[in-house]
């Protein structure tokens, strides 16, 4: 069994690949998930009960006791367990910290026989066995066995020549309300959502690839959506190139350490 902490788009991309390889998977996330790319996030199972990404399905497990039945159906189990307290009961073979908080929120090398972490905030050989690079570029998806991933720059990766312009952020504290929806085509200057009546406006033309659900509490500056300038609607419903690359690194790291542990 593999436990993935976090069930956002990169975590879900890794889960899809691991599920294809026959691993039983449990994922954990917030009780009220804040994933942007909801159409490809298994965290949506917490909100809706069931979520399918490509050809892999996840179910919301209301308790640890429901997990075996979900696995017998060939599905991923998703728990509302932001602190991953289930680790103590499940004893997973591997843990993948895919929270992407840019810092370690409590993952330890001793938590499981194999501990993998995504992105900055972790040191391979210190608080995990391997780190997977999440920065777009030459090393995206690379397995790091000593040291850390590249530091967070605070600048989103370039897609179609746009970085910060493609991200939608809350203009104030309040409740988020969708005006447009994931998969919609929008034009620069268009209102995509509101926060307590104040508009959230796209700075570029494109397709809404990610958006928080209506009723989500947000804080000023919080990432609330994503507009893809490539305008390919189908990209909204499949695992991204970035997530697939990172998923390959996760699978490589797990198999690497399974073989290494077996030979020790």
Short mmCIF file of C-alpha atoms in Angstrom, two decimals:
data_model
loop_
_atom_site.label_atom_id
_atom_site.label_comp_id
_atom_site.label_asym_id
_atom_site.label_seq_id
_atom_site.Cartn_x
_atom_site.Cartn_y
_atom_site.Cartn_z
CA UNK A 1 0.00 0.00 0.00
CA UNK A 2 1.18 3.50 -0.85
CA UNK A 3 -0.03 6.54 1.07
CA UNK A 4 0.00 9.84 -0.81
CA UNK A 5 -0.27 12.94 1.35
CA UNK A 6 -2.21 15.48 -0.70
CA UNK A 7 -4.66 14.80 -3.52
CA UNK A 8 -4.16 17.80 -5.82
CA UNK A 9 -3.25 17.63 -9.50
CA UNK A 10 0.41 16.57 -9.13
CA UNK A 11 -0.44 14.06 -6.41
CA UNK A 12 -3.28 12.72 -8.55
CA UNK A 13 -1.02 12.38 -11.58
CA UNK A 14 1.31 10.24 -9.49
CA UNK A 15 -1.65 8.22 -8.19
CA UNK A 16 -2.87 7.49 -11.73
CA UNK A 17 0.53 6.10 -12.74
CA UNK A 18 0.93 4.06 -9.56
CA UNK A 19 -2.60 2.68 -9.92
CA UNK A 20 -1.78 1.61 -13.48
CA UNK A 21 1.19 -0.29 -12.03
CA UNK A 22 -1.05 -2.22 -9.63
CA UNK A 23 -0.33 -0.46 -6.34
CA UNK A 24 -3.08 -0.03 -3.74
CA UNK A 25 -3.30 3.66 -2.91
CA UNK A 26 -4.66 5.76 -0.07
CA UNK A 27 -4.66 9.56 -0.42
CA UNK A 28 -5.25 12.22 2.24
CA UNK A 29 -6.35 15.82 1.93
CA UNK A 30 -8.21 18.63 3.66
CA UNK A 31 -11.83 18.22 4.76
CA UNK A 32 -12.60 21.11 2.39
CA UNK A 33 -10.05 20.73 -0.44
CA UNK A 34 -8.66 23.82 -2.18
CA UNK A 35 -7.32 22.14 -5.32
CA UNK A 36 -7.54 24.36 -8.39
CA UNK A 37 -7.50 21.78 -11.21
CA UNK A 38 -10.51 19.98 -9.75
CA UNK A 39 -11.33 17.98 -12.88
CA UNK A 40 -8.05 16.04 -12.51
CA UNK A 41 -7.79 15.96 -8.71
CA UNK A 42 -8.78 13.00 -6.58
CA UNK A 43 -9.41 15.44 -3.72
CA UNK A 44 -12.79 16.02 -5.40
CA UNK A 45 -13.86 12.62 -4.06
CA UNK A 46 -14.09 14.24 -0.62
CA UNK A 47 -16.62 16.74 -1.99
CA UNK A 48 -18.56 14.48 -4.35
CA UNK A 49 -17.99 10.92 -3.09
CA UNK A 50 -16.38 9.62 -6.29
CA UNK A 51 -13.87 11.12 -8.71
CA UNK A 52 -12.47 9.64 -11.92
CA UNK A 53 -9.30 10.96 -13.52
CA UNK A 54 -8.74 9.48 -16.98
CA UNK A 55 -9.42 5.76 -16.35
CA UNK A 56 -8.73 5.64 -12.59
CA UNK A 57 -11.46 6.11 -9.98
CA UNK A 58 -11.16 7.24 -6.37
CA UNK A 59 -13.76 6.97 -3.61
CA UNK A 60 -14.15 8.97 -0.43
CA UNK A 61 -13.42 6.79 2.60
CA UNK A 62 -15.24 8.14 5.65
CA UNK A 63 -13.12 5.94 7.89
CA UNK A 64 -10.09 3.69 7.71
CA UNK A 65 -12.43 0.69 7.95
CA UNK A 66 -13.90 1.51 4.50
CA UNK A 67 -10.51 1.35 2.73
CA UNK A 68 -10.28 -2.45 2.13
CA UNK A 69 -13.65 -2.55 0.33
CA UNK A 70 -12.62 0.40 -1.86
CA UNK A 71 -9.39 -1.36 -2.77
CA UNK A 72 -11.28 -4.57 -3.59
CA UNK A 73 -13.26 -2.55 -6.13
CA UNK A 74 -9.94 -1.56 -7.70
CA UNK A 75 -10.28 2.07 -6.66
CA UNK A 76 -8.17 4.61 -4.76
CA UNK A 77 -9.31 5.52 -1.25
CA UNK A 78 -9.30 9.22 -0.27
CA UNK A 79 -9.47 10.27 3.38
CA UNK A 80 -10.18 13.71 4.83
CA UNK A 81 -7.10 13.53 7.04
CA UNK A 82 -4.89 16.61 6.54
CA UNK A 83 -2.36 15.50 9.17
CA UNK A 84 -2.20 11.94 7.77
CA UNK A 85 -2.89 10.44 11.18
CA UNK A 86 -3.93 7.27 9.36
CA UNK A 87 -0.25 6.40 8.90
CA UNK A 88 -0.12 4.86 12.36
CA UNK A 89 -2.96 2.45 11.54
CA UNK A 90 -2.19 1.69 7.89
CA UNK A 91 1.59 1.08 8.06
CA UNK A 92 2.08 1.80 4.33
CA UNK A 93 5.04 0.42 2.42
CA UNK A 94 5.69 3.87 1.00
CA UNK A 95 4.63 7.45 1.71
CA UNK A 96 4.65 10.18 -0.94
CA UNK A 97 4.43 13.71 0.46
CA UNK A 98 2.72 15.57 -2.38
CA UNK A 99 1.25 18.43 -0.34
CA UNK A 100 3.55 20.90 -2.11
CA UNK A 101 3.59 23.30 0.82
CA UNK A 102 7.19 24.30 -0.09
CA UNK A 103 8.14 23.18 3.42
CA UNK A 104 7.98 20.00 5.44
CA UNK A 105 4.77 19.86 7.48
CA UNK A 106 5.78 16.79 9.47
CA UNK A 107 7.01 14.02 7.17
CA UNK A 108 9.87 11.98 8.64
CA UNK A 109 12.29 9.45 7.23
CA UNK A 110 11.08 6.95 9.84
CA UNK A 111 7.40 7.15 8.79
CA UNK A 112 7.65 4.23 6.33
CA UNK A 113 10.22 1.96 4.67
CA UNK A 114 10.12 4.31 1.66
CA UNK A 115 9.45 8.05 2.01
CA UNK A 116 9.31 10.23 -1.12
CA UNK A 117 8.70 13.99 -1.20
CA UNK A 118 7.81 16.35 -4.05
CA UNK A 119 9.55 19.68 -4.51
CA UNK A 120 11.35 22.08 -2.18
CA UNK A 121 11.31 21.90 1.59
CA UNK A 122 12.79 18.40 1.91
CA UNK A 123 16.27 16.91 1.96
CA UNK A 124 16.87 13.43 0.57
CA UNK A 125 18.74 11.45 3.20
CA UNK A 126 17.46 13.76 5.93
CA UNK A 127 13.66 13.76 6.16
CA UNK A 128 12.94 11.46 3.18
CA UNK A 129 14.63 8.84 1.03
CA UNK A 130 14.21 10.72 -2.23
CA UNK A 131 13.01 14.10 -3.48
CA UNK A 132 11.37 14.56 -6.88
CA UNK A 133 12.12 17.79 -8.74
CA UNK A 134 8.94 19.79 -9.49
CA UNK A 135 10.47 22.86 -11.17
CA UNK A 136 9.70 23.05 -14.89
CA UNK A 137 12.84 22.68 -16.97
CA UNK A 138 15.58 20.19 -17.73
CA UNK A 139 15.39 18.39 -14.37
CA UNK A 140 11.60 18.15 -14.00
CA UNK A 141 10.74 14.75 -12.54
CA UNK A 142 14.33 13.89 -11.60
CA UNK A 143 14.85 11.59 -8.62
CA UNK A 144 17.18 13.21 -6.09
CA UNK A 145 18.85 10.81 -3.66
CA UNK A 146 21.03 13.37 -1.89
CA UNK A 147 20.16 16.98 -1.25
CA UNK A 148 17.11 19.05 -2.14
CA UNK A 149 15.02 20.19 -5.10
CA UNK A 150 15.41 23.68 -6.55
CA UNK A 151 14.13 26.43 -4.27
CA UNK A 152 10.72 27.90 -4.89
CA UNK A 153 10.95 31.09 -6.97
CA UNK A 154 7.36 32.16 -6.33
CA UNK A 155 6.88 32.51 -10.10
CA UNK A 156 4.60 29.99 -11.84
CA UNK A 157 6.12 28.00 -14.67
CA UNK A 158 5.79 29.42 -18.17
CA UNK A 159 2.94 28.06 -20.29
CA UNK A 160 2.49 29.57 -23.73
CA UNK A 161 4.85 32.37 -22.71
CA UNK A 162 2.80 33.39 -19.65
CA UNK A 163 3.70 32.92 -15.98
CA UNK A 164 2.03 35.04 -13.29
CA UNK A 165 -0.51 36.37 -15.82
CA UNK A 166 -2.25 33.02 -16.12
CA UNK A 167 -2.95 32.67 -12.37
CA UNK A 168 -6.21 33.98 -10.92
CA UNK A 169 -5.93 35.30 -7.35
CA UNK A 170 -8.54 36.40 -4.83
CA UNK A 171 -8.79 40.21 -4.65
CA UNK A 172 -9.90 40.13 -0.99
CA UNK A 173 -10.89 37.88 1.87
CA UNK A 174 -14.33 36.34 1.47
CA UNK A 175 -16.35 33.63 -0.25
CA UNK A 176 -15.45 32.59 -3.78
CA UNK A 177 -18.21 32.31 -6.42
CA UNK A 178 -17.73 30.86 -9.91
CA UNK A 179 -19.01 32.91 -12.84
CA UNK A 180 -17.31 30.86 -15.55
CA UNK A 181 -16.39 27.20 -15.24
CA UNK A 182 -13.49 24.86 -15.93
CA UNK A 183 -13.34 24.25 -19.68
CA UNK A 184 -14.81 27.65 -20.60
CA UNK A 185 -13.02 29.88 -23.10
CA UNK A 186 -12.44 33.40 -21.73
CA UNK A 187 -11.04 36.69 -23.00
CA UNK A 188 -8.63 39.10 -21.35
CA UNK A 189 -10.51 41.42 -18.98
CA UNK A 190 -13.40 39.01 -18.47
CA UNK A 191 -14.78 38.31 -15.00
CA UNK A 192 -14.23 34.64 -14.22
CA UNK A 193 -15.42 34.65 -10.61
CA UNK A 194 -16.17 36.97 -7.68
CA UNK A 195 -15.16 37.19 -4.04
CA UNK A 196 -18.04 38.71 -2.07
CA UNK A 197 -19.05 40.55 -5.22
CA UNK A 198 -15.59 41.80 -6.20
CA UNK A 199 -14.56 40.49 -9.63
CA UNK A 200 -11.73 38.06 -10.34
CA UNK A 201 -10.55 39.07 -13.81
CA UNK A 202 -8.39 37.14 -16.25
CA UNK A 203 -5.35 38.97 -17.60
CA UNK A 204 -5.07 36.75 -20.69
CA UNK A 205 -7.14 34.93 -23.30
CA UNK A 206 -7.43 31.18 -22.89
CA UNK A 207 -9.34 28.30 -21.35
CA UNK A 208 -10.20 28.11 -17.65
CA UNK A 209 -8.12 25.09 -16.64
CA UNK A 210 -8.62 25.39 -12.89
CA UNK A 211 -11.05 27.15 -10.56
CA UNK A 212 -12.10 26.84 -6.93
CA UNK A 213 -15.69 25.73 -6.31
CA UNK A 214 -18.28 28.28 -5.26
CA UNK A 215 -18.52 28.74 -1.51
CA UNK A 216 -14.80 28.27 -0.85
CA UNK A 217 -13.46 30.73 1.76
CA UNK A 218 -10.42 32.56 0.34
CA UNK A 219 -7.91 35.11 1.56
CA UNK A 220 -6.56 38.06 -0.40
CA UNK A 221 -3.94 36.93 -2.92
CA UNK A 222 -4.87 33.24 -2.62
CA UNK A 223 -4.52 31.26 -5.84
CA UNK A 224 -8.07 30.68 -7.00
CA UNK A 225 -7.84 29.68 -10.65
CA UNK A 226 -5.71 29.13 -13.73
CA UNK A 227 -6.21 30.20 -17.35
CA UNK A 228 -4.35 28.17 -19.99
CA UNK A 229 -3.33 30.28 -23.01
CA UNK A 230 -2.98 27.20 -25.20
CA UNK A 231 -6.81 27.06 -25.31
CA UNK A 232 -6.95 23.26 -25.53
CA UNK A 233 -10.14 22.30 -23.70
CA UNK A 234 -9.11 18.63 -23.56
CA UNK A 235 -6.16 19.56 -21.34
CA UNK A 236 -8.65 20.39 -18.59
CA UNK A 237 -9.64 16.74 -18.26
CA UNK A 238 -6.35 14.86 -18.49
CA UNK A 239 -3.21 14.62 -16.36
CA UNK A 240 -0.78 17.42 -17.30
CA UNK A 241 2.66 16.98 -18.85
CA UNK A 242 4.20 18.24 -15.60
CA UNK A 243 2.24 15.79 -13.47
CA UNK A 244 3.14 12.87 -15.74
CA UNK A 245 6.84 13.72 -15.54
CA UNK A 246 6.73 13.96 -11.75
CA UNK A 247 4.72 10.72 -11.59
CA UNK A 248 7.53 8.97 -13.46
CA UNK A 249 10.00 10.20 -10.86
CA UNK A 250 7.78 8.95 -8.03
CA UNK A 251 7.47 5.50 -9.59
CA UNK A 252 11.22 5.36 -10.22
CA UNK A 253 11.97 6.29 -6.61
CA UNK A 254 9.59 3.70 -5.17
CA UNK A 255 10.98 0.89 -7.34
CA UNK A 256 14.54 2.00 -6.64
CA UNK A 257 14.03 1.80 -2.88
CA UNK A 258 12.00 -1.42 -3.04
CA UNK A 259 14.95 -3.12 -4.78
CA UNK A 260 17.49 -1.49 -2.47
CA UNK A 261 15.57 -2.51 0.66
CA UNK A 262 15.18 -6.06 -0.65
CA UNK A 263 18.94 -6.34 -1.17
CA UNK A 264 19.87 -4.99 2.28
#
